[in-house]
mmCIF file of C-alpha atoms in Angstrom:
data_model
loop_
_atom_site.group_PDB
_atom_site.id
_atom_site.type_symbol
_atom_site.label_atom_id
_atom_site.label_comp_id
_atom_site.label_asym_id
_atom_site.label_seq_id
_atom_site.Cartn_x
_atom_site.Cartn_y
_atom_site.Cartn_z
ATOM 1 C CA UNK A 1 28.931 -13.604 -7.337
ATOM 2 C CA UNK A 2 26.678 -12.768 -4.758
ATOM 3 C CA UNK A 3 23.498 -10.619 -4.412
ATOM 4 C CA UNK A 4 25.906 -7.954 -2.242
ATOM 5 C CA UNK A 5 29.514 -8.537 -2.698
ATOM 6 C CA UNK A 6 32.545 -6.635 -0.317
ATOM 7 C CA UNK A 7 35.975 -7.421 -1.712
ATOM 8 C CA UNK A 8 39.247 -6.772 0.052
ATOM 9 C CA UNK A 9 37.334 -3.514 1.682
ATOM 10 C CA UNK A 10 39.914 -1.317 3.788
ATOM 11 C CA UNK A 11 38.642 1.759 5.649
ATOM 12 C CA UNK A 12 40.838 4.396 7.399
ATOM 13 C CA UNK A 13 40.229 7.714 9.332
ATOM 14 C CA UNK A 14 42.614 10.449 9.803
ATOM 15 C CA UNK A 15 43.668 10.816 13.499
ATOM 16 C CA UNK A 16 45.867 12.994 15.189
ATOM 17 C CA UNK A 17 47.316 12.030 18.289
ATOM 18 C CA UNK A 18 49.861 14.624 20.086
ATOM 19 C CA UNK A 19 50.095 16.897 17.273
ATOM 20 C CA UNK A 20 50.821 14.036 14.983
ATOM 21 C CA UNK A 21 48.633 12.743 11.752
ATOM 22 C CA UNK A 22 47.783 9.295 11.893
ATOM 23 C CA UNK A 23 45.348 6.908 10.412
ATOM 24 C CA UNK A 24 43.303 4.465 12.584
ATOM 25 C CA UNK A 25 42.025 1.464 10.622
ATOM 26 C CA UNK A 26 38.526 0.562 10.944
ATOM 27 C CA UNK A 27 38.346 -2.194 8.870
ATOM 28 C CA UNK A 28 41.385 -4.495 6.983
ATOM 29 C CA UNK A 29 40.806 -6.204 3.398
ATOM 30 C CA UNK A 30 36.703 -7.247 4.534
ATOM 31 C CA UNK A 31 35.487 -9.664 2.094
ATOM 32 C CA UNK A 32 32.457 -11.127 2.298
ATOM 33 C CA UNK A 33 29.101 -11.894 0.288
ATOM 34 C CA UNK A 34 25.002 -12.236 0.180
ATOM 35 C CA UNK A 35 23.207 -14.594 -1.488
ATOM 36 C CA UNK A 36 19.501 -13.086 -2.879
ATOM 37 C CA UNK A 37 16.736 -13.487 0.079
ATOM 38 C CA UNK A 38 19.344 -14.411 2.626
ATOM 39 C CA UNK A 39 19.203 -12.680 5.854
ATOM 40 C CA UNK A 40 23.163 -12.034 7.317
ATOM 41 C CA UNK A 41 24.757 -10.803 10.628
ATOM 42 C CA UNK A 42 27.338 -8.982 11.344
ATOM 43 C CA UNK A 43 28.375 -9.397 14.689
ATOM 44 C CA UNK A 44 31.384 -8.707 16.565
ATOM 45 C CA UNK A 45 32.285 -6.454 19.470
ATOM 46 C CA UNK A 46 32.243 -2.396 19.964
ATOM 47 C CA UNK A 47 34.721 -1.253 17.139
ATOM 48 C CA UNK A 48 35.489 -3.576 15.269
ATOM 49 C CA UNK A 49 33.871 -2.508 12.246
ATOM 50 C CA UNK A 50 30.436 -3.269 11.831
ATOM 51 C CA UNK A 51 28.848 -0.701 11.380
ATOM 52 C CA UNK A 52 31.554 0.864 9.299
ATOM 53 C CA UNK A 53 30.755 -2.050 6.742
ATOM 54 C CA UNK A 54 27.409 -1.031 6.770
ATOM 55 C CA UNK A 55 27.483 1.993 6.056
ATOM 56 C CA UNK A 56 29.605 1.413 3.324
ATOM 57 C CA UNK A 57 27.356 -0.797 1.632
ATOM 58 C CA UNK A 58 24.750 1.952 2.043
ATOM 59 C CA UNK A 59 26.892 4.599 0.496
ATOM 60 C CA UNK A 60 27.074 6.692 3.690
ATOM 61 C CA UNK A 61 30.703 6.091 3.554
ATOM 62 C CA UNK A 62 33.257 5.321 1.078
ATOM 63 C CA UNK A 63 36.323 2.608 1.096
ATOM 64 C CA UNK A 64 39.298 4.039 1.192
ATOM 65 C CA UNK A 65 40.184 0.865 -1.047
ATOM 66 C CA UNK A 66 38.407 -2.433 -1.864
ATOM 67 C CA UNK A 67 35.073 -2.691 -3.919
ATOM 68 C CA UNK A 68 31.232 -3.246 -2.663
ATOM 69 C CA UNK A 69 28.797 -4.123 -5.564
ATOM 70 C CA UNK A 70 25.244 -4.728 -5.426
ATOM 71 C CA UNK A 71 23.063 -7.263 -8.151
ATOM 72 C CA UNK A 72 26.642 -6.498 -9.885
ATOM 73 C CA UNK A 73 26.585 -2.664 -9.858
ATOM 74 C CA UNK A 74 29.524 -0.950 -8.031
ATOM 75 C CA UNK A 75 28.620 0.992 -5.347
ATOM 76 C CA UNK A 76 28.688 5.185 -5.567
ATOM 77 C CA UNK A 77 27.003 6.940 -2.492
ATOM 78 C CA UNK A 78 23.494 6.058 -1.924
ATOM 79 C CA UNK A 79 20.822 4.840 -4.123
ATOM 80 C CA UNK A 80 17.113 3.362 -3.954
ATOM 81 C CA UNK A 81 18.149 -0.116 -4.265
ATOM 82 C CA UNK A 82 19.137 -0.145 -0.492
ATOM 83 C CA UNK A 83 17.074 0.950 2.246
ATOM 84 C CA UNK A 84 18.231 1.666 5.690
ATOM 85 C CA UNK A 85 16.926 1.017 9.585
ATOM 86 C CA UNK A 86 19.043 2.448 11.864
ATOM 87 C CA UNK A 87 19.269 2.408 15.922
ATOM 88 C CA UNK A 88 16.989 5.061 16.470
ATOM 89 C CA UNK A 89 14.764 5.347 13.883
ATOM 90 C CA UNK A 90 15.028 8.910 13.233
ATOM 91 C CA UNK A 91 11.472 10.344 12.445
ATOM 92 C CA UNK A 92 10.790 13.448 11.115
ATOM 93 C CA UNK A 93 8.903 14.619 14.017
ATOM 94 C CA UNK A 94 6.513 17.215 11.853
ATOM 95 C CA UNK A 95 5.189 14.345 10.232
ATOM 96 C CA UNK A 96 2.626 11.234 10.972
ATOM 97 C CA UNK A 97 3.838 7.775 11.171
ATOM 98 C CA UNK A 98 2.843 7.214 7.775
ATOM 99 C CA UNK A 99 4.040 10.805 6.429
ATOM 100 C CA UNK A 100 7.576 9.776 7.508
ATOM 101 C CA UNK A 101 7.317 6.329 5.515
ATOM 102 C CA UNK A 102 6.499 8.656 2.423
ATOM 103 C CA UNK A 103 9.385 11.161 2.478
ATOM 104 C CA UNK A 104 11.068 8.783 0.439
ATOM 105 C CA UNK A 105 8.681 7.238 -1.812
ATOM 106 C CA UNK A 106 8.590 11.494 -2.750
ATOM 107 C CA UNK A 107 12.025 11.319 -2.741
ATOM 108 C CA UNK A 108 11.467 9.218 -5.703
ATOM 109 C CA UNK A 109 9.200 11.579 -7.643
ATOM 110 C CA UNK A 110 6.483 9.009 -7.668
ATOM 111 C CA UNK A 111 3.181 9.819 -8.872
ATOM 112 C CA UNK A 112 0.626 10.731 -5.602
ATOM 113 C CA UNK A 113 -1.699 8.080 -5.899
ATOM 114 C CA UNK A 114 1.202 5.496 -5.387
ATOM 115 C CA UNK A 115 2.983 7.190 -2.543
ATOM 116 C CA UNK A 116 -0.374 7.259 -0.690
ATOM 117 C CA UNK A 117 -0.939 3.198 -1.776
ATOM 118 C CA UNK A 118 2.436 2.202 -1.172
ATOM 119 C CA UNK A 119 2.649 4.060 1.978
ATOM 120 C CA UNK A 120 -0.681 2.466 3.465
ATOM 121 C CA UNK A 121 0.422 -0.715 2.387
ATOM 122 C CA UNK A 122 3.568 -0.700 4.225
ATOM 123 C CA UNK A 123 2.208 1.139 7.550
ATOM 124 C CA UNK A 124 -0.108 -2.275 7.632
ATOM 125 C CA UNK A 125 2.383 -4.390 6.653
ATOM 126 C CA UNK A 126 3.931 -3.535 10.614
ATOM 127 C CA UNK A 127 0.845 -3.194 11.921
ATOM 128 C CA UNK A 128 0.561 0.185 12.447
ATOM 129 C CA UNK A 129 -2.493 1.004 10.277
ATOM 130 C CA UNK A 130 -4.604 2.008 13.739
ATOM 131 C CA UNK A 131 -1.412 4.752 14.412
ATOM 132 C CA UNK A 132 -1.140 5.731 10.678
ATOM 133 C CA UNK A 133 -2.142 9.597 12.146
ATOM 134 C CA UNK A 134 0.381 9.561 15.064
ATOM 135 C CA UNK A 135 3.412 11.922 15.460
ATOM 136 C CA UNK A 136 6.939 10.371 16.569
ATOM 137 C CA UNK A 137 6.466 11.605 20.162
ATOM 138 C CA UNK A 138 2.819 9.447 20.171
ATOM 139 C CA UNK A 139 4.774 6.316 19.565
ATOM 140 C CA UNK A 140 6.350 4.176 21.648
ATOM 141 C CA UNK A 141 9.996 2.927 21.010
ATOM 142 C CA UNK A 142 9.051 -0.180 19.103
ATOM 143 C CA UNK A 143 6.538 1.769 17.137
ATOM 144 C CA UNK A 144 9.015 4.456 16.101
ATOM 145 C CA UNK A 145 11.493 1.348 15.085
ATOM 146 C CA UNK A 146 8.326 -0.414 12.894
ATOM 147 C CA UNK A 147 7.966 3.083 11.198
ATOM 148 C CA UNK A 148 11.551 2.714 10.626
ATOM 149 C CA UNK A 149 11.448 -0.631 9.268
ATOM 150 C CA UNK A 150 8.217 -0.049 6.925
ATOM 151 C CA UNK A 151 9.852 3.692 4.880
ATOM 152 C CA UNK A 152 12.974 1.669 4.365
ATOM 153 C CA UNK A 153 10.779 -1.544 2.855
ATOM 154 C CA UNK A 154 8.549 1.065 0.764
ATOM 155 C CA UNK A 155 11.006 2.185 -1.754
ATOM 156 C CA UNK A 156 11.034 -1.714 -2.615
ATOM 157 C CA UNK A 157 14.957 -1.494 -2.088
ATOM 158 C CA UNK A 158 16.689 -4.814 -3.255
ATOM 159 C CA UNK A 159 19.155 -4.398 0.191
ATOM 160 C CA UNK A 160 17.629 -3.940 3.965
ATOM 161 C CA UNK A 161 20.565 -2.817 6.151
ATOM 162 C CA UNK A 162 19.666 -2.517 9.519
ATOM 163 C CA UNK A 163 22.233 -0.760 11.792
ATOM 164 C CA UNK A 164 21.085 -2.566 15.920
ATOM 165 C CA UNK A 165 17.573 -2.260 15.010
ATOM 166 C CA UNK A 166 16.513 -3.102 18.506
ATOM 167 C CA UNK A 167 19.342 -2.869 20.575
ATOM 168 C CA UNK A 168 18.071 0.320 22.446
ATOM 169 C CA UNK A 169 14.743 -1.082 22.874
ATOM 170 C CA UNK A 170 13.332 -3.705 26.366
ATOM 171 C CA UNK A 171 13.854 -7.499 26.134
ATOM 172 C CA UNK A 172 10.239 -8.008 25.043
ATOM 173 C CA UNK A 173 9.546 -4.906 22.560
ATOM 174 C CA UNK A 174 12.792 -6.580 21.333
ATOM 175 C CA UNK A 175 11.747 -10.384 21.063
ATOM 176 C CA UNK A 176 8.385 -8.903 19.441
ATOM 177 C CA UNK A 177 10.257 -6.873 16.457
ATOM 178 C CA UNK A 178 12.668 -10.027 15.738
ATOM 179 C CA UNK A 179 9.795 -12.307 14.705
ATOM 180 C CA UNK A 180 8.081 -9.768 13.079
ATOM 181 C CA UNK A 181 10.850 -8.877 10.730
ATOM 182 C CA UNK A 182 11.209 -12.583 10.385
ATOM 183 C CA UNK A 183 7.465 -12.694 9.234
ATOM 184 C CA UNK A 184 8.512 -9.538 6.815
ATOM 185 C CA UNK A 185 11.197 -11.516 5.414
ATOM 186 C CA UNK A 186 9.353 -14.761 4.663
ATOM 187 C CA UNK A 187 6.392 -12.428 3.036
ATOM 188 C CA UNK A 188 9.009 -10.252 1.370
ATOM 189 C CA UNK A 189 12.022 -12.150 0.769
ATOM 190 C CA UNK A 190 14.151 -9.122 0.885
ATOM 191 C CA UNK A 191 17.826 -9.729 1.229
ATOM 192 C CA UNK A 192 18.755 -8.433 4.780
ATOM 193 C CA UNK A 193 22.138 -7.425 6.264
ATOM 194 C CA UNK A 194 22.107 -6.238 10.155
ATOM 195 C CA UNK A 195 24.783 -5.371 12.897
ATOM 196 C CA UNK A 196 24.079 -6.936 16.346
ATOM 197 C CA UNK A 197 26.083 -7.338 19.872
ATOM 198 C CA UNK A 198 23.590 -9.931 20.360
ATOM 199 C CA UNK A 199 24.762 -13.568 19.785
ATOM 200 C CA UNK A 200 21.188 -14.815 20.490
ATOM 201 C CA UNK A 201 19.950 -12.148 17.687
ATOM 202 C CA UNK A 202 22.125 -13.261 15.392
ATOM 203 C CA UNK A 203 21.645 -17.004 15.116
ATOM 204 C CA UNK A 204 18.441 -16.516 15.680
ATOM 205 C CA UNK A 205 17.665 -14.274 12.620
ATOM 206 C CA UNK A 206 20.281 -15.009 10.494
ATOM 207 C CA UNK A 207 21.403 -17.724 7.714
ATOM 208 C CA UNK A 208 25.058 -16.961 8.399
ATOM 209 C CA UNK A 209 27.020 -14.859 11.346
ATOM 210 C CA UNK A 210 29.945 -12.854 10.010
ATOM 211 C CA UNK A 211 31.732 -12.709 12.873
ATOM 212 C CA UNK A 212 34.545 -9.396 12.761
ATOM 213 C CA UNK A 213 37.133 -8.567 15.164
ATOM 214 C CA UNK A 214 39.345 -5.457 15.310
ATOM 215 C CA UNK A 215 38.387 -4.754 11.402
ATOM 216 C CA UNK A 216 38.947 -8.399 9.832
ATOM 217 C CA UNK A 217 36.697 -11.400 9.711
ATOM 218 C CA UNK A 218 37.259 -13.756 11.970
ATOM 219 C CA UNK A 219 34.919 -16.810 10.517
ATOM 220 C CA UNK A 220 31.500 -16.779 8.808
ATOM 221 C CA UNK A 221 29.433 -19.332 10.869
ATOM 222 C CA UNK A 222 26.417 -20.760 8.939
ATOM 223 C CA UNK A 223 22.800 -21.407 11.060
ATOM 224 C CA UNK A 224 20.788 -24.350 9.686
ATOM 225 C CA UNK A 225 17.586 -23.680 11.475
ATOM 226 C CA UNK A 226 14.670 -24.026 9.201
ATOM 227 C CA UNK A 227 12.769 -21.416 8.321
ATOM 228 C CA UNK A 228 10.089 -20.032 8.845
ATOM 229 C CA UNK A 229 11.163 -19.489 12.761
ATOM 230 C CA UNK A 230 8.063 -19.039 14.200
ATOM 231 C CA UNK A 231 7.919 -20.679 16.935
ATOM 232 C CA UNK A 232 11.000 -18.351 19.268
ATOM 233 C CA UNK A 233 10.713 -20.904 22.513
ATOM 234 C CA UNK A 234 11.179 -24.126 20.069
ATOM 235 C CA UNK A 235 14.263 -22.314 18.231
ATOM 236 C CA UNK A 236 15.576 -21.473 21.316
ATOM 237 C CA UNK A 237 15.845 -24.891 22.649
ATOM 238 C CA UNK A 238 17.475 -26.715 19.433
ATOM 239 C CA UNK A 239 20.784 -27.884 19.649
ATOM 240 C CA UNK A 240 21.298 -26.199 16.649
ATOM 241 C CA UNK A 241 20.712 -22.615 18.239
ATOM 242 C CA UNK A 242 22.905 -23.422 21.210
ATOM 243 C CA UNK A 243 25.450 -24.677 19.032
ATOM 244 C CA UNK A 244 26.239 -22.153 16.531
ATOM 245 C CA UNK A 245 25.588 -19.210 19.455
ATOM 246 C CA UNK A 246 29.015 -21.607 21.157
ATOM 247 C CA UNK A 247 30.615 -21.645 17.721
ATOM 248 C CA UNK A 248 30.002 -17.761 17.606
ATOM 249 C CA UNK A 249 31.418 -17.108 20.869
ATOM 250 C CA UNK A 250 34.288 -19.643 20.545
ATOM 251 C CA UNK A 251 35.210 -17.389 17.568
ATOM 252 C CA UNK A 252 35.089 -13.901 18.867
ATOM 253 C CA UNK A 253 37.322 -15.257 21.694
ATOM 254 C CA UNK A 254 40.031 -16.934 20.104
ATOM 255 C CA UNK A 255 43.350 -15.695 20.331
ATOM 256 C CA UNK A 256 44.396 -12.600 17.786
ATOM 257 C CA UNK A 257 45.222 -14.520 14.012
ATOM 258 C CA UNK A 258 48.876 -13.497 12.525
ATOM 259 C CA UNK A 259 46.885 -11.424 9.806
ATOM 260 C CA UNK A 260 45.020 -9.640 12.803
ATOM 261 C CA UNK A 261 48.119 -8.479 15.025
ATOM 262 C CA UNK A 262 50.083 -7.076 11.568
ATOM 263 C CA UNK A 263 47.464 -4.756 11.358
#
């Protein structure tokens, strides 16, 4: 069994078209798993599911059938053993950059002296210690995202699920944030699940690529690059990196499966 563990996971949403109730699928009998430590993608085009699955696992949502456990435990709603970075990250904007990576440390009734310890641990850890004072609208995109990224890593949760961390941010903000959450990883060795649309993203980050399409998975696509991945413009050029980004492709372009079209 693994670390995080999605079997035969349907989800539906009531939908009424012309008057009439429907149900539109958003995702068909996912099953999938997570080893401890390992970092996996989900990738796949708009609506198909992703970040459905996601949220799911974070107990945002609920299957409508199917099971999602975590270290064994069955999911029910949210908990402090998963941590969440999402798009945009969402800052309380009354509150410092280190203030918002304590809301939930307090959300965890932890004694005062550890919030504060925790929470200046963590604001370094992203290297943000010099903006520790700064409110949202002080920091730049990629700051607001490493805010993000350090409250959802100080409740120690054994899950980071990361919803397009840095889809909305430039190209090199963007390239900066990937190695540093690969650094956080190696120093960490958190187990890490994250949506992309980015096939470059994904092999580059991941260990495996679940690739979805239209609510199913399509293929999961291991990446043998050696870690750490420190060096982006060596990755980059491996035959290994080109590879697997072809293999991805290949796969969210292949004709519709049987299993696929009966849904």
């Amino acid at each position: 069994m693994g670390h995080v563990e999605l079997l035969n996971v349907s989800k539906t949403f009531p939908l009424k078209v012309k008057g009439v109730q429907r149900h539109a699928r958003a995702l068909d009998n996912l099953s999938f798993s997570v080893n401890k430590g390992e970092i996996v993608a989900l990738a796949g085009p708009s609506g198909c599911g992703k970040t459905t699955a996601l949220r799911i696992i974070m107990g945002l949502e609920s299957a409508s059938s199917g099971s999602v456990t975590v270290a064994g435990r069955q999911i029910n709603g949210c908990g402090f053993d998963r941590g969440m970075v999402f798009q945009h990250a969402e800052l309380l904007p009354w509150r410092s950059a280190v203030e918002n990576i304590k809301f939930g440390l307090e959300m965890k009734n932890l004694a005062q002296k550890e919030i504060d310890e925790r929470a200046e641990r963590f604001i370094n850890l992203v290297g943000l210690g010099h903006a520790k004072d700064h409110r949202p609208h002080q920091l730049s995109g990629g700051m607001k995202q490493r805010v993000g990224i350090a409250r959802a890593l100080a409740i120690d949760p054994e899950v980071l699920l990361m919803d397009e961390p840095f889809g909305a941010l430039d190209s090199q903000t963007r390239e900066t944030l990937q190695m540093e959450l690969l650094d956080i990883h190696q120093r960490t060795e958190k187990t890490i699940i994250f949506v992309t649309h980015d096939l470059d993203e994904a092999v580059l980050l991941a260990d495996r690529v679940v690739v979805m399409v239209g609510g199913h998975l399509r293929e999961i696509i291991p990446v043998e690059l050696e870690r750490p991945r420190s060096d982006m413009r060596r990755i980059r050029s491996a035959s290994e990196f080109t590879r697997k980004r072809t293999m991805i492709w290949e796969a969210l372009h292949e004709p519709a499966k049987p299993h696929e079209l009966a849904a």
